[in-house]
mmCIF file of C-alpha atoms and ligand atoms in Angstrom:
data_model
loop_
_atom_site.group_PDB
_atom_site.id
_atom_site.type_symbol
_atom_site.label_atom_id
_atom_site.label_comp_id
_atom_site.label_asym_id
_atom_site.label_seq_id
_atom_site.Cartn_x
_atom_site.Cartn_y
_atom_site.Cartn_z
ATOM 1 C CA MET A 7 9.080 -87.025 -179.469
ATOM 2 C CA ASP A 8 7.926 -89.872 -179.647
ATOM 3 C CA VAL A 9 8.743 -91.953 -176.628
ATOM 4 C CA GLU A 10 7.647 -95.171 -177.984
ATOM 5 C CA ARG A 11 11.267 -95.150 -180.784
ATOM 6 C CA VAL A 12 12.532 -93.054 -178.135
ATOM 7 C CA ARG A 13 12.560 -96.139 -175.241
ATOM 8 C CA ARG A 14 14.002 -98.246 -177.813
ATOM 9 C CA ASP A 15 17.317 -96.781 -177.512
ATOM 10 C CA PHE A 16 17.722 -97.441 -173.836
ATOM 11 C CA PRO A 17 18.979 -100.711 -173.899
ATOM 12 C CA VAL A 18 17.362 -100.667 -169.615
ATOM 13 C CA PHE A 19 13.963 -100.822 -170.759
ATOM 14 C CA THR A 20 13.769 -104.999 -172.238
ATOM 15 C CA GLY A 21 9.490 -103.794 -172.520
ATOM 16 C CA SER A 22 9.090 -106.486 -169.861
ATOM 17 C CA ALA A 23 6.575 -105.214 -166.953
ATOM 18 C CA ASP A 24 9.605 -105.420 -164.868
ATOM 19 C CA ASP A 25 10.959 -102.277 -166.629
ATOM 20 C CA PRO A 26 11.923 -99.480 -163.940
ATOM 21 C CA VAL A 27 9.778 -96.865 -163.503
ATOM 22 C CA TYR A 28 13.071 -93.994 -163.415
ATOM 23 C CA LEU A 29 11.197 -90.868 -162.000
ATOM 24 C CA ASP A 30 14.797 -90.248 -160.241
ATOM 25 C CA ASN A 31 15.739 -88.164 -163.547
ATOM 26 C CA ALA A 32 17.225 -84.824 -161.377
ATOM 27 C CA CYS A 33 19.757 -86.810 -159.844
ATOM 28 C CA GLN A 34 21.158 -88.956 -162.533
ATOM 29 C CA THR A 35 18.867 -89.833 -166.132
ATOM 30 C CA PHE A 36 20.053 -93.318 -167.841
ATOM 31 C CA ARG A 37 21.706 -93.395 -171.608
ATOM 32 C CA PRO A 38 20.920 -93.891 -174.254
ATOM 33 C CA ARG A 39 22.666 -96.645 -176.208
ATOM 34 C CA GLN A 40 24.299 -94.239 -178.840
ATOM 35 C CA VAL A 41 26.151 -91.914 -175.747
ATOM 36 C CA ILE A 42 27.358 -96.222 -173.882
ATOM 37 C CA GLU A 43 28.648 -97.443 -177.422
ATOM 38 C CA ALA A 44 30.026 -93.419 -177.802
ATOM 39 C CA SER A 45 31.580 -94.200 -174.528
ATOM 40 C CA ASP A 46 32.807 -97.764 -175.310
ATOM 41 C CA GLU A 47 34.520 -96.878 -178.149
ATOM 42 C CA TYR A 48 37.346 -94.620 -176.245
ATOM 43 C CA TYR A 49 37.939 -98.610 -174.436
ATOM 44 C CA LEU A 50 37.335 -100.387 -177.444
ATOM 45 C CA LYS A 51 39.826 -98.459 -180.233
ATOM 46 C CA TYR A 52 41.901 -95.959 -178.441
ATOM 47 C CA PRO A 53 42.177 -96.396 -175.247
ATOM 48 C CA ALA A 54 45.026 -93.492 -174.452
ATOM 49 C CA CYS A 55 45.544 -89.969 -173.017
ATOM 50 C CA ALA A 56 44.846 -87.037 -174.753
ATOM 51 C CA GLY A 57 47.792 -84.029 -175.082
ATOM 52 C CA ARG A 58 50.357 -85.318 -174.398
ATOM 53 C CA SER A 59 51.644 -87.869 -176.214
ATOM 54 C CA VAL A 60 52.214 -88.103 -179.728
ATOM 55 C CA HIS A 61 51.713 -90.855 -180.886
ATOM 56 C CA ARG A 62 47.900 -92.224 -183.405
ATOM 57 C CA LEU A 63 46.014 -92.922 -180.912
ATOM 58 C CA ALA A 64 46.807 -89.938 -178.037
ATOM 59 C CA THR A 65 46.811 -87.855 -181.864
ATOM 60 C CA GLU A 66 42.404 -90.009 -182.031
ATOM 61 C CA VAL A 67 41.380 -88.704 -177.963
ATOM 62 C CA SER A 68 42.526 -85.723 -178.997
ATOM 63 C CA VAL A 69 40.202 -85.543 -181.551
ATOM 64 C CA LYS A 70 37.597 -86.780 -179.757
ATOM 65 C CA VAL A 71 37.651 -85.215 -176.900
ATOM 66 C CA ASP A 72 38.435 -80.677 -178.585
ATOM 67 C CA GLU A 73 34.927 -82.810 -181.133
ATOM 68 C CA ALA A 74 32.733 -83.633 -178.073
ATOM 69 C CA ARG A 75 34.615 -79.678 -176.749
ATOM 70 C CA GLU A 76 33.425 -78.883 -179.774
ATOM 71 C CA LYS A 77 29.796 -80.266 -179.487
ATOM 72 C CA ILE A 78 28.334 -78.486 -175.543
ATOM 73 C CA SER A 79 30.113 -75.741 -176.916
ATOM 74 C CA ARG A 80 27.666 -74.748 -180.094
ATOM 75 C CA PHE A 81 25.002 -76.610 -177.588
ATOM 76 C CA ILE A 82 24.512 -74.194 -174.680
ATOM 77 C CA GLY A 83 25.659 -71.557 -177.298
ATOM 78 C CA SER A 84 29.289 -70.443 -176.761
ATOM 79 C CA ARG A 85 31.222 -68.350 -178.745
ATOM 80 C CA SER A 86 34.221 -70.820 -178.685
ATOM 81 C CA PRO A 87 35.701 -74.425 -177.338
ATOM 82 C CA ASN A 88 38.139 -73.315 -175.299
ATOM 83 C CA CYS A 89 35.618 -71.062 -173.305
ATOM 84 C CA ILE A 90 34.654 -75.269 -172.255
ATOM 85 C CA VAL A 91 36.359 -76.595 -169.502
ATOM 86 C CA PHE A 92 35.560 -80.655 -168.570
ATOM 87 C CA THR A 93 35.445 -81.435 -164.723
ATOM 88 C CA LYS A 94 34.230 -84.003 -162.801
ATOM 89 C CA ASN A 95 30.378 -82.928 -161.989
ATOM 90 C CA CYS A 96 28.754 -79.804 -161.751
ATOM 91 C CA THR A 97 30.004 -79.447 -158.284
ATOM 92 C CA GLU A 98 33.618 -79.242 -158.597
ATOM 93 C CA ALA A 99 32.871 -77.042 -161.578
ATOM 94 C CA LEU A 100 31.460 -75.129 -158.863
ATOM 95 C CA ASN A 101 34.059 -75.040 -156.897
ATOM 96 C CA LEU A 102 36.966 -74.152 -159.652
ATOM 97 C CA VAL A 103 35.142 -70.971 -160.211
ATOM 98 C CA ALA A 104 34.137 -70.624 -155.588
ATOM 99 C CA LYS A 105 38.235 -71.520 -154.700
ATOM 100 C CA GLY A 106 39.647 -69.779 -158.133
ATOM 101 C CA LEU A 107 39.028 -66.259 -158.080
ATOM 102 C CA SER A 108 41.157 -64.942 -155.243
ATOM 103 C CA LEU A 109 38.293 -63.564 -152.843
ATOM 104 C CA ARG A 110 39.836 -61.905 -150.614
ATOM 105 C CA ARG A 111 37.938 -60.503 -146.733
ATOM 106 C CA GLY A 112 35.141 -57.889 -147.411
ATOM 107 C CA ASP A 113 33.675 -58.912 -150.747
ATOM 108 C CA ILE A 114 30.264 -60.301 -150.942
ATOM 109 C CA VAL A 115 29.283 -63.274 -151.422
ATOM 110 C CA LEU A 116 25.408 -63.460 -153.296
ATOM 111 C CA THR A 117 22.968 -66.168 -153.668
ATOM 112 C CA THR A 118 19.097 -67.382 -152.855
ATOM 113 C CA ASP A 119 18.326 -70.129 -149.806
ATOM 114 C CA MET A 120 17.226 -72.114 -152.039
ATOM 115 C CA GLU A 121 20.796 -73.691 -153.264
ATOM 116 C CA HIS A 122 21.930 -77.394 -153.724
ATOM 117 C CA ASN A 123 24.388 -77.335 -151.319
ATOM 118 C CA SER A 124 27.488 -77.280 -153.587
ATOM 119 C CA ASN A 125 26.355 -73.894 -154.790
ATOM 120 C CA HIS A 126 26.760 -72.805 -150.822
ATOM 121 C CA VAL A 127 29.471 -74.900 -148.463
ATOM 122 C CA PRO A 128 32.193 -73.319 -150.887
ATOM 123 C CA TRP A 129 30.970 -70.032 -150.270
ATOM 124 C CA ILE A 130 30.130 -70.955 -146.352
ATOM 125 C CA GLN A 131 34.343 -72.254 -147.108
ATOM 126 C CA LEU A 132 35.015 -69.258 -148.081
ATOM 127 C CA ALA A 133 33.623 -67.603 -145.843
ATOM 128 C CA ARG A 134 35.751 -69.845 -143.437
ATOM 129 C CA THR A 135 39.332 -69.524 -145.035
ATOM 130 C CA LYS A 136 39.100 -66.501 -146.751
ATOM 131 C CA GLY A 137 36.859 -63.974 -144.854
ATOM 132 C CA ILE A 138 34.726 -62.872 -147.055
ATOM 133 C CA THR A 139 31.257 -61.786 -146.557
ATOM 134 C CA ARG A 140 27.429 -64.005 -147.694
ATOM 135 C CA LYS A 141 24.225 -62.782 -148.359
ATOM 136 C CA SER A 142 21.720 -64.890 -150.037
ATOM 137 C CA VAL A 143 17.646 -63.572 -151.255
ATOM 138 C CA GLU A 144 15.049 -64.863 -149.396
ATOM 139 C CA THR A 145 12.627 -67.320 -150.822
ATOM 140 C CA PRO A 146 8.905 -66.627 -149.964
ATOM 141 C CA ALA A 147 6.256 -68.564 -149.344
ATOM 142 C CA ASP A 148 4.932 -69.184 -153.733
ATOM 143 C CA GLY A 149 8.471 -70.397 -153.934
ATOM 144 C CA ILE A 150 8.997 -68.090 -156.165
ATOM 145 C CA PHE A 151 12.975 -65.755 -157.363
ATOM 146 C CA ASP A 152 11.965 -62.485 -155.376
ATOM 147 C CA LEU A 153 13.175 -60.341 -158.030
ATOM 148 C CA GLU A 154 13.007 -57.154 -156.146
ATOM 149 C CA SER A 155 14.262 -58.303 -153.389
ATOM 150 C CA PHE A 156 17.558 -59.739 -155.402
ATOM 151 C CA LYS A 157 17.450 -56.027 -156.289
ATOM 152 C CA ARG A 158 17.432 -54.299 -153.094
ATOM 153 C CA MET A 159 19.851 -56.777 -152.204
ATOM 154 C CA MET A 160 22.295 -56.108 -155.341
ATOM 155 C CA THR A 161 24.073 -54.189 -153.614
ATOM 156 C CA ARG A 162 27.372 -52.033 -154.955
ATOM 157 C CA ASP A 163 29.482 -53.797 -152.360
ATOM 158 C CA VAL A 164 28.749 -57.044 -154.060
ATOM 159 C CA SER A 165 31.535 -58.639 -156.609
ATOM 160 C CA MET A 166 29.542 -62.569 -156.800
ATOM 161 C CA VAL A 167 26.050 -62.929 -157.561
ATOM 162 C CA SER A 168 25.760 -67.328 -157.588
ATOM 163 C CA LEU A 169 22.456 -68.591 -158.115
ATOM 164 C CA ALA A 170 20.306 -72.189 -158.982
ATOM 165 C CA HIS A 171 19.975 -71.647 -162.447
ATOM 166 C CA THR A 172 16.557 -74.145 -161.448
ATOM 167 C CA ASN A 173 16.889 -75.020 -158.346
ATOM 168 C CA ASN A 174 16.546 -79.033 -157.563
ATOM 169 C CA ALA A 175 13.925 -79.270 -155.175
ATOM 170 C CA THR A 176 10.680 -76.593 -156.429
ATOM 171 C CA GLY A 177 12.555 -76.673 -160.169
ATOM 172 C CA THR A 178 12.168 -72.654 -160.232
ATOM 173 C CA THR A 179 14.219 -70.748 -162.592
ATOM 174 C CA VAL A 180 15.925 -67.722 -161.735
ATOM 175 C CA PRO A 181 14.964 -65.022 -164.515
ATOM 176 C CA ALA A 182 18.149 -64.957 -165.383
ATOM 177 C CA ARG A 183 18.927 -62.110 -167.972
ATOM 178 C CA GLU A 184 17.684 -59.766 -165.365
ATOM 179 C CA VAL A 185 19.440 -60.923 -162.723
ATOM 180 C CA ILE A 186 22.517 -61.141 -165.133
ATOM 181 C CA GLU A 187 22.176 -57.613 -166.178
ATOM 182 C CA ILE A 188 21.419 -55.796 -162.927
ATOM 183 C CA ALA A 189 24.937 -57.920 -162.169
ATOM 184 C CA HIS A 190 26.399 -56.309 -163.667
ATOM 185 C CA ASP A 191 25.464 -53.190 -163.710
ATOM 186 C CA SER A 192 27.306 -53.752 -160.185
ATOM 187 C CA ARG A 193 29.992 -54.507 -162.239
ATOM 188 C CA ALA A 194 29.212 -58.223 -160.044
ATOM 189 C CA LEU A 195 30.276 -61.554 -161.448
ATOM 190 C CA VAL A 196 27.262 -63.999 -162.074
ATOM 191 C CA MET A 197 27.834 -67.851 -161.833
ATOM 192 C CA LEU A 198 24.881 -69.853 -162.714
ATOM 193 C CA ASP A 199 24.063 -73.443 -161.539
ATOM 194 C CA GLY A 200 22.409 -75.574 -164.807
ATOM 195 C CA ALA A 201 22.488 -78.571 -163.956
ATOM 196 C CA GLN A 202 18.679 -78.014 -163.422
ATOM 197 C CA TYR A 203 18.340 -76.688 -165.895
ATOM 198 C CA VAL A 204 20.301 -77.278 -169.094
ATOM 199 C CA PRO A 205 18.901 -80.408 -169.005
ATOM 200 C CA HIS A 206 15.652 -79.408 -170.191
ATOM 201 C CA MET A 207 16.015 -75.814 -171.374
ATOM 202 C CA LYS A 208 18.034 -74.619 -174.729
ATOM 203 C CA ILE A 209 20.315 -72.046 -173.186
ATOM 204 C CA ASP A 210 22.315 -69.770 -175.045
ATOM 205 C CA VAL A 211 25.388 -68.946 -172.521
ATOM 206 C CA ASP A 212 26.458 -66.196 -175.126
ATOM 207 C CA ALA A 213 23.451 -64.411 -174.897
ATOM 208 C CA LEU A 214 22.573 -64.589 -171.534
ATOM 209 C CA ASP A 215 26.308 -63.292 -170.732
ATOM 210 C CA VAL A 216 26.685 -65.627 -168.324
ATOM 211 C CA ASP A 217 30.186 -65.278 -167.092
ATOM 212 C CA PHE A 218 29.821 -68.718 -165.561
ATOM 213 C CA TYR A 219 27.808 -71.671 -166.268
ATOM 214 C CA ALA A 220 28.183 -74.616 -164.264
ATOM 215 C CA PHE A 221 26.791 -78.281 -165.636
ATOM 216 C CA SER A 222 26.988 -81.961 -165.157
ATOM 217 C CA MET A 223 26.582 -84.175 -168.387
ATOM 218 C CA HIS A 224 25.310 -87.196 -166.152
ATOM 219 C CA LYS A 225 22.159 -85.564 -165.490
ATOM 220 C CA MET A 226 21.694 -84.885 -169.189
ATOM 221 C CA LEU A 227 22.111 -88.930 -170.998
ATOM 222 C CA GLY A 228 26.315 -88.319 -170.298
ATOM 223 C CA PRO A 229 27.605 -90.276 -168.399
ATOM 224 C CA SER A 230 28.375 -90.644 -164.942
ATOM 225 C CA GLY A 231 31.409 -88.241 -163.381
ATOM 226 C CA VAL A 232 31.793 -85.793 -166.356
ATOM 227 C CA GLY A 233 30.456 -81.543 -165.184
ATOM 228 C CA VAL A 234 31.158 -78.775 -168.011
ATOM 229 C CA LEU A 235 31.810 -75.414 -166.660
ATOM 230 C CA TYR A 236 31.695 -72.991 -169.303
ATOM 231 C CA MET A 237 33.424 -69.694 -168.790
ATOM 232 C CA LYS A 238 34.570 -66.901 -170.597
ATOM 233 C CA GLU A 239 37.191 -66.581 -171.856
ATOM 234 C CA GLU A 240 38.496 -63.348 -171.009
ATOM 235 C CA LEU A 241 37.734 -64.526 -166.595
ATOM 236 C CA ALA A 242 40.387 -67.329 -167.121
ATOM 237 C CA GLY A 243 43.540 -65.500 -166.512
ATOM 238 C CA ASN A 244 41.170 -65.013 -163.177
ATOM 239 C CA LEU A 245 41.236 -67.820 -162.176
ATOM 240 C CA GLU A 246 43.776 -70.164 -159.716
ATOM 241 C CA PRO A 247 43.671 -73.584 -161.568
ATOM 242 C CA LEU A 248 41.513 -75.475 -158.735
ATOM 243 C CA ILE A 249 43.686 -79.145 -159.529
ATOM 244 C CA ALA A 250 46.651 -78.019 -161.157
ATOM 245 C CA GLY A 251 48.652 -80.128 -162.158
ATOM 246 C CA GLY A 252 50.623 -82.806 -165.523
ATOM 247 C CA GLY A 253 48.059 -81.221 -168.610
ATOM 248 C CA ALA A 254 47.621 -78.630 -167.397
ATOM 249 C CA ILE A 255 50.534 -76.467 -167.380
ATOM 250 C CA SER A 256 53.642 -75.212 -170.442
ATOM 251 C CA THR A 257 56.731 -75.044 -168.197
ATOM 252 C CA ALA A 258 57.028 -74.577 -165.131
ATOM 253 C CA THR A 259 60.593 -74.126 -163.430
ATOM 254 C CA PHE A 260 62.168 -75.392 -158.967
ATOM 255 C CA ASP A 261 59.589 -72.350 -158.420
ATOM 256 C CA GLU A 262 57.426 -71.367 -160.950
ATOM 257 C CA VAL A 263 54.445 -72.036 -163.287
ATOM 258 C CA GLU A 264 53.521 -70.750 -166.824
ATOM 259 C CA TYR A 265 50.109 -72.070 -166.988
ATOM 260 C CA LEU A 266 48.736 -73.442 -170.121
ATOM 261 C CA PRO A 267 46.141 -70.995 -171.563
ATOM 262 C CA VAL A 268 42.005 -72.340 -170.693
ATOM 263 C CA PRO A 269 40.941 -75.923 -170.748
ATOM 264 C CA GLU A 270 44.070 -77.695 -170.235
ATOM 265 C CA ARG A 271 45.111 -74.836 -167.940
ATOM 266 C CA PHE A 272 42.037 -76.238 -165.985
ATOM 267 C CA GLU A 273 42.400 -80.064 -167.157
ATOM 268 C CA GLY A 274 45.380 -81.246 -164.290
ATOM 269 C CA GLY A 275 46.037 -84.247 -165.083
ATOM 270 C CA LEU A 276 43.904 -87.261 -166.944
ATOM 271 C CA MET A 277 40.725 -86.354 -167.779
ATOM 272 C CA ASN A 278 38.040 -89.719 -168.075
ATOM 273 C CA TYR A 279 38.181 -89.870 -171.472
ATOM 274 C CA SER A 280 35.508 -92.276 -172.395
ATOM 275 C CA GLY A 281 33.080 -89.495 -170.234
ATOM 276 C CA ILE A 282 33.785 -87.096 -172.586
ATOM 277 C CA VAL A 283 33.016 -89.160 -175.792
ATOM 278 C CA GLY A 284 30.433 -89.423 -174.613
ATOM 279 C CA SER A 285 29.182 -87.218 -172.808
ATOM 280 C CA GLY A 286 29.283 -85.509 -177.019
ATOM 281 C CA ALA A 287 26.662 -88.225 -178.380
ATOM 282 C CA ALA A 288 24.870 -87.048 -175.621
ATOM 283 C CA VAL A 289 24.461 -83.496 -176.323
ATOM 284 C CA ASP A 290 24.245 -85.089 -180.387
ATOM 285 C CA TYR A 291 21.155 -87.519 -178.689
ATOM 286 C CA LEU A 292 19.500 -84.356 -177.292
ATOM 287 C CA GLU A 293 19.837 -82.576 -180.691
ATOM 288 C CA SER A 294 17.735 -84.505 -182.595
ATOM 289 C CA LEU A 295 15.726 -85.065 -180.624
ATOM 290 C CA GLY A 296 14.929 -80.935 -180.073
ATOM 291 C CA MET A 297 15.083 -78.970 -176.132
ATOM 292 C CA GLU A 298 11.710 -77.734 -177.188
ATOM 293 C CA GLY A 299 10.043 -81.024 -177.912
ATOM 294 C CA VAL A 300 12.112 -81.973 -174.619
ATOM 295 C CA ALA A 301 10.947 -79.695 -172.506
ATOM 296 C CA GLU A 302 7.245 -79.712 -173.906
ATOM 297 C CA HIS A 303 7.522 -83.687 -172.952
ATOM 298 C CA ASN A 304 9.024 -82.798 -169.008
ATOM 299 C CA ALA A 305 5.604 -80.433 -168.761
ATOM 300 C CA ALA A 306 3.109 -82.555 -170.556
ATOM 301 C CA LEU A 307 4.444 -84.914 -167.832
ATOM 302 C CA ASN A 308 4.512 -83.342 -164.784
ATOM 303 C CA SER A 309 1.269 -81.236 -165.563
ATOM 304 C CA LEU A 310 -1.115 -84.724 -165.416
ATOM 305 C CA VAL A 311 1.109 -85.621 -161.885
ATOM 306 C CA THR A 312 1.244 -82.129 -160.285
ATOM 307 C CA GLY A 313 -2.786 -82.601 -162.188
ATOM 308 C CA GLY A 314 -3.973 -86.097 -160.642
ATOM 309 C CA LEU A 315 -2.975 -84.927 -156.779
ATOM 310 C CA MET A 316 -2.961 -81.240 -156.689
ATOM 311 C CA ASP A 317 -7.297 -81.923 -155.692
ATOM 312 C CA ILE A 318 -5.604 -84.511 -152.147
ATOM 313 C CA ASP A 319 -5.970 -83.797 -149.264
ATOM 314 C CA GLU A 320 -3.303 -85.909 -147.378
ATOM 315 C CA VAL A 321 -0.716 -83.677 -150.615
ATOM 316 C CA SER A 322 0.820 -81.423 -150.228
ATOM 317 C CA VAL A 323 3.025 -80.355 -153.751
ATOM 318 C CA LEU A 324 5.993 -77.798 -152.686
ATOM 319 C CA GLU A 325 4.781 -73.952 -153.995
ATOM 320 C CA PRO A 326 4.522 -73.463 -156.602
ATOM 321 C CA VAL A 327 1.670 -75.764 -157.556
ATOM 322 C CA ASP A 328 1.712 -74.566 -161.597
ATOM 323 C CA HIS A 329 3.991 -76.344 -162.721
ATOM 324 C CA ARG A 330 3.647 -74.724 -165.410
ATOM 325 C CA LEU A 331 7.101 -72.972 -162.770
ATOM 326 C CA ARG A 332 8.512 -76.148 -161.648
ATOM 327 C CA GLY A 333 9.457 -77.582 -165.268
ATOM 328 C CA GLY A 334 10.686 -81.627 -165.381
ATOM 329 C CA ILE A 335 10.014 -81.163 -161.168
ATOM 330 C CA PHE A 336 7.176 -82.259 -158.876
ATOM 331 C CA SER A 337 7.644 -82.428 -154.627
ATOM 332 C CA PHE A 338 5.799 -83.090 -152.435
ATOM 333 C CA ASN A 339 4.606 -84.736 -149.726
ATOM 334 C CA ILE A 340 1.683 -86.574 -147.553
ATOM 335 C CA ARG A 341 -0.133 -85.807 -144.988
ATOM 336 C CA GLY A 342 1.964 -88.786 -141.864
ATOM 337 C CA MET A 343 4.348 -89.996 -143.635
ATOM 338 C CA SER A 344 8.432 -88.941 -144.141
ATOM 339 C CA SER A 345 9.312 -89.049 -147.866
ATOM 340 C CA HIS A 346 11.905 -91.291 -147.385
ATOM 341 C CA ASP A 347 9.224 -94.207 -146.675
ATOM 342 C CA VAL A 348 7.326 -92.522 -150.146
ATOM 343 C CA ALA A 349 9.700 -94.173 -152.045
ATOM 344 C CA MET A 350 10.297 -96.902 -150.327
ATOM 345 C CA ILE A 351 6.460 -98.299 -150.289
ATOM 346 C CA LEU A 352 6.003 -96.501 -154.453
ATOM 347 C CA ASP A 353 9.853 -98.376 -154.887
ATOM 348 C CA GLN A 354 8.646 -101.873 -153.343
ATOM 349 C CA MET A 355 5.579 -101.321 -154.720
ATOM 350 C CA GLY A 356 5.350 -100.502 -158.079
ATOM 351 C CA GLY A 357 9.045 -100.559 -159.237
ATOM 352 C CA ILE A 358 8.837 -97.146 -159.296
ATOM 353 C CA MET A 359 11.696 -94.737 -158.131
ATOM 354 C CA ILE A 360 11.618 -91.236 -156.769
ATOM 355 C CA ARG A 361 14.477 -89.289 -154.104
ATOM 356 C CA SER A 362 13.281 -88.233 -150.516
ATOM 357 C CA GLY A 363 14.654 -86.070 -148.296
ATOM 358 C CA MET A 364 16.900 -82.454 -148.618
ATOM 359 C CA HIS A 365 17.698 -83.173 -151.529
ATOM 360 C CA CYS A 366 21.255 -81.312 -150.799
ATOM 361 C CA THR A 367 19.512 -78.197 -150.470
ATOM 362 C CA HIS A 368 18.888 -77.988 -146.482
ATOM 363 C CA PRO A 369 18.216 -74.227 -144.984
ATOM 364 C CA PHE A 370 15.245 -74.540 -147.855
ATOM 365 C CA PHE A 371 13.674 -77.105 -145.640
ATOM 366 C CA LEU A 372 16.042 -75.627 -142.319
ATOM 367 C CA ARG A 373 14.643 -72.572 -142.172
ATOM 368 C CA ARG A 374 10.974 -73.630 -143.500
ATOM 369 C CA GLY A 375 10.866 -76.947 -140.647
ATOM 370 C CA ILE A 376 9.837 -79.246 -143.384
ATOM 371 C CA ASP A 377 11.547 -82.394 -143.048
ATOM 372 C CA GLY A 378 13.061 -83.269 -146.975
ATOM 373 C CA CYS A 379 10.049 -83.725 -149.318
ATOM 374 C CA ALA A 380 9.512 -87.003 -152.156
ATOM 375 C CA ARG A 381 9.937 -85.400 -155.248
ATOM 376 C CA ALA A 382 8.967 -87.225 -158.589
ATOM 377 C CA SER A 383 11.636 -86.193 -162.231
ATOM 378 C CA PHE A 384 10.853 -86.502 -165.517
ATOM 379 C CA TYR A 385 13.107 -87.009 -168.566
ATOM 380 C CA ILE A 386 12.417 -87.769 -172.079
ATOM 381 C CA TYR A 387 12.194 -91.907 -172.124
ATOM 382 C CA ASN A 388 9.164 -91.705 -169.177
ATOM 383 C CA THR A 389 5.774 -92.044 -170.009
ATOM 384 C CA PRO A 390 1.945 -91.416 -169.212
ATOM 385 C CA GLU A 391 0.993 -94.310 -168.278
ATOM 386 C CA GLU A 392 4.376 -94.574 -165.981
ATOM 387 C CA CYS A 393 2.505 -91.555 -164.310
ATOM 388 C CA GLU A 394 -0.764 -93.183 -163.685
ATOM 389 C CA ARG A 395 1.066 -95.945 -161.848
ATOM 390 C CA PHE A 396 2.908 -93.610 -160.008
ATOM 391 C CA LEU A 397 -0.462 -91.822 -159.514
ATOM 392 C CA ASP A 398 -2.223 -94.991 -158.304
ATOM 393 C CA ALA A 399 0.388 -96.053 -156.597
ATOM 394 C CA VAL A 400 1.208 -92.885 -153.981
ATOM 395 C CA LYS A 401 -3.822 -92.765 -154.151
ATOM 396 C CA ARG A 402 -2.959 -96.277 -152.810
ATOM 397 C CA ILE A 403 0.007 -95.755 -149.937
ATOM 398 C CA ILE A 404 -2.680 -92.461 -148.957
ATOM 399 C CA HIS A 405 -5.595 -94.566 -148.798
ATOM 400 C CA ASP A 406 -3.514 -97.655 -146.721
ATOM 401 C CA PHE A 407 -0.865 -95.159 -144.056
ATOM 402 C CA SER A 408 -2.284 -92.270 -145.012
ATOM 403 C CA MET A 409 -2.629 -90.768 -141.437
HETATM 404 C C1 PLP B 28 21.381 -77.577 -158.427
HETATM 405 C C2 PLP B 28 21.612 -78.285 -159.095
HETATM 406 N N1 PLP B 28 23.871 -77.942 -158.953
HETATM 407 C C3 PLP B 28 24.356 -78.837 -158.624
HETATM 408 C C4 PLP B 28 24.703 -80.679 -158.369
HETATM 409 C C5 PLP B 28 25.263 -81.081 -158.022
HETATM 410 O O1 PLP B 28 25.080 -81.884 -159.197
HETATM 411 P P1 PLP B 28 27.293 -83.163 -159.118
HETATM 412 O O2 PLP B 28 27.015 -83.742 -158.050
HETATM 413 O O3 PLP B 28 27.156 -83.924 -160.458
HETATM 414 O O4 PLP B 28 28.624 -81.935 -158.991
HETATM 415 C C6 PLP B 28 22.926 -80.952 -158.623
HETATM 416 C C7 PLP B 28 22.819 -81.640 -158.346
HETATM 417 O O5 PLP B 28 21.685 -82.581 -157.623
HETATM 418 C C8 PLP B 28 22.483 -79.734 -158.545
HETATM 419 O O6 PLP B 28 20.357 -81.135 -158.638
#
């Protein structure tokens, strides 16, 4: 991958020494000119509403939304664009399934102790409101998903398995194919939270046979505020829409409602059309690079940073230490320092932006008695030189501040 060419597509980089060293990509990535222009095109050329009015501008928006849906469908290996529902983020996609499934007292939902709050709190809510039971697979100290423990917990009475495909604290990935096969053998449905997987790896939802798959476009070059929920078309009827209303309804009397088929059924209200059109361009951009190249690039940067810090006594890397198991995520702590202090000093000292704290995976950190961590996360426009600047800055912080 030609990173210098890639960087020229991102207006935020001007080529000056003041360019940001942005290593907070697991939160949200920057956008290339192609995505910004596609999003702007909506406001400049056809700023109308899709799927309702019959005039020409409305038709143009509808066509563009359909195009984006088709591109995203192809990108993730979905059999039909009808399986792609647009939401405002991954959180809404996960909530749509959790709240829509009509789970009842006695239903068991199995997660892990490493879930993002977006795949954790909805299940707590359902335990409180519907009386469902929650079980969670504990992650061992080496940070690697415990498949044997999962098998033991995957009893016949589990009705739903909902896991982060790649988690955002350590960057480890669950063996999705095995998990899905085991869960399906017990007739449980499976939802994967792909927020940290899809931006980095080639995904094929159809080959995986996953039932629901959620992710966010803003973590993969797309505009803010667009999420995607993939669902098997035949499961749509089992789900009550989370947001019911205009655009989702075929007809309604005073007492009764008939929903449109999927995907419209789940897309009540006017949508973020500009963001959806930009999302199509984001997928085009990633496809032009090739996901294998994207994954290799991020792994190479992670290898460089891991190699540069793993032997320093004051640095503890959140396990696993092997960078090949952590994709584009490097989470660490510096002895005697809070992760927020590390992040603030990196920004002030070298314009280096990382994330700190508990990364919305509070149960994971609280269970281990760790007060969060600092996290550098890499993407296609990051360079080895930026990683060297990061390494130098961390070493300076250790020298000046670590106890
Ligand atoms: C693993 C994981 N799941 C879910 C989310 C929530 O994504 P969003 O804020 O786009 O809804 C994130 C965000 O960081 C994440 O990393």
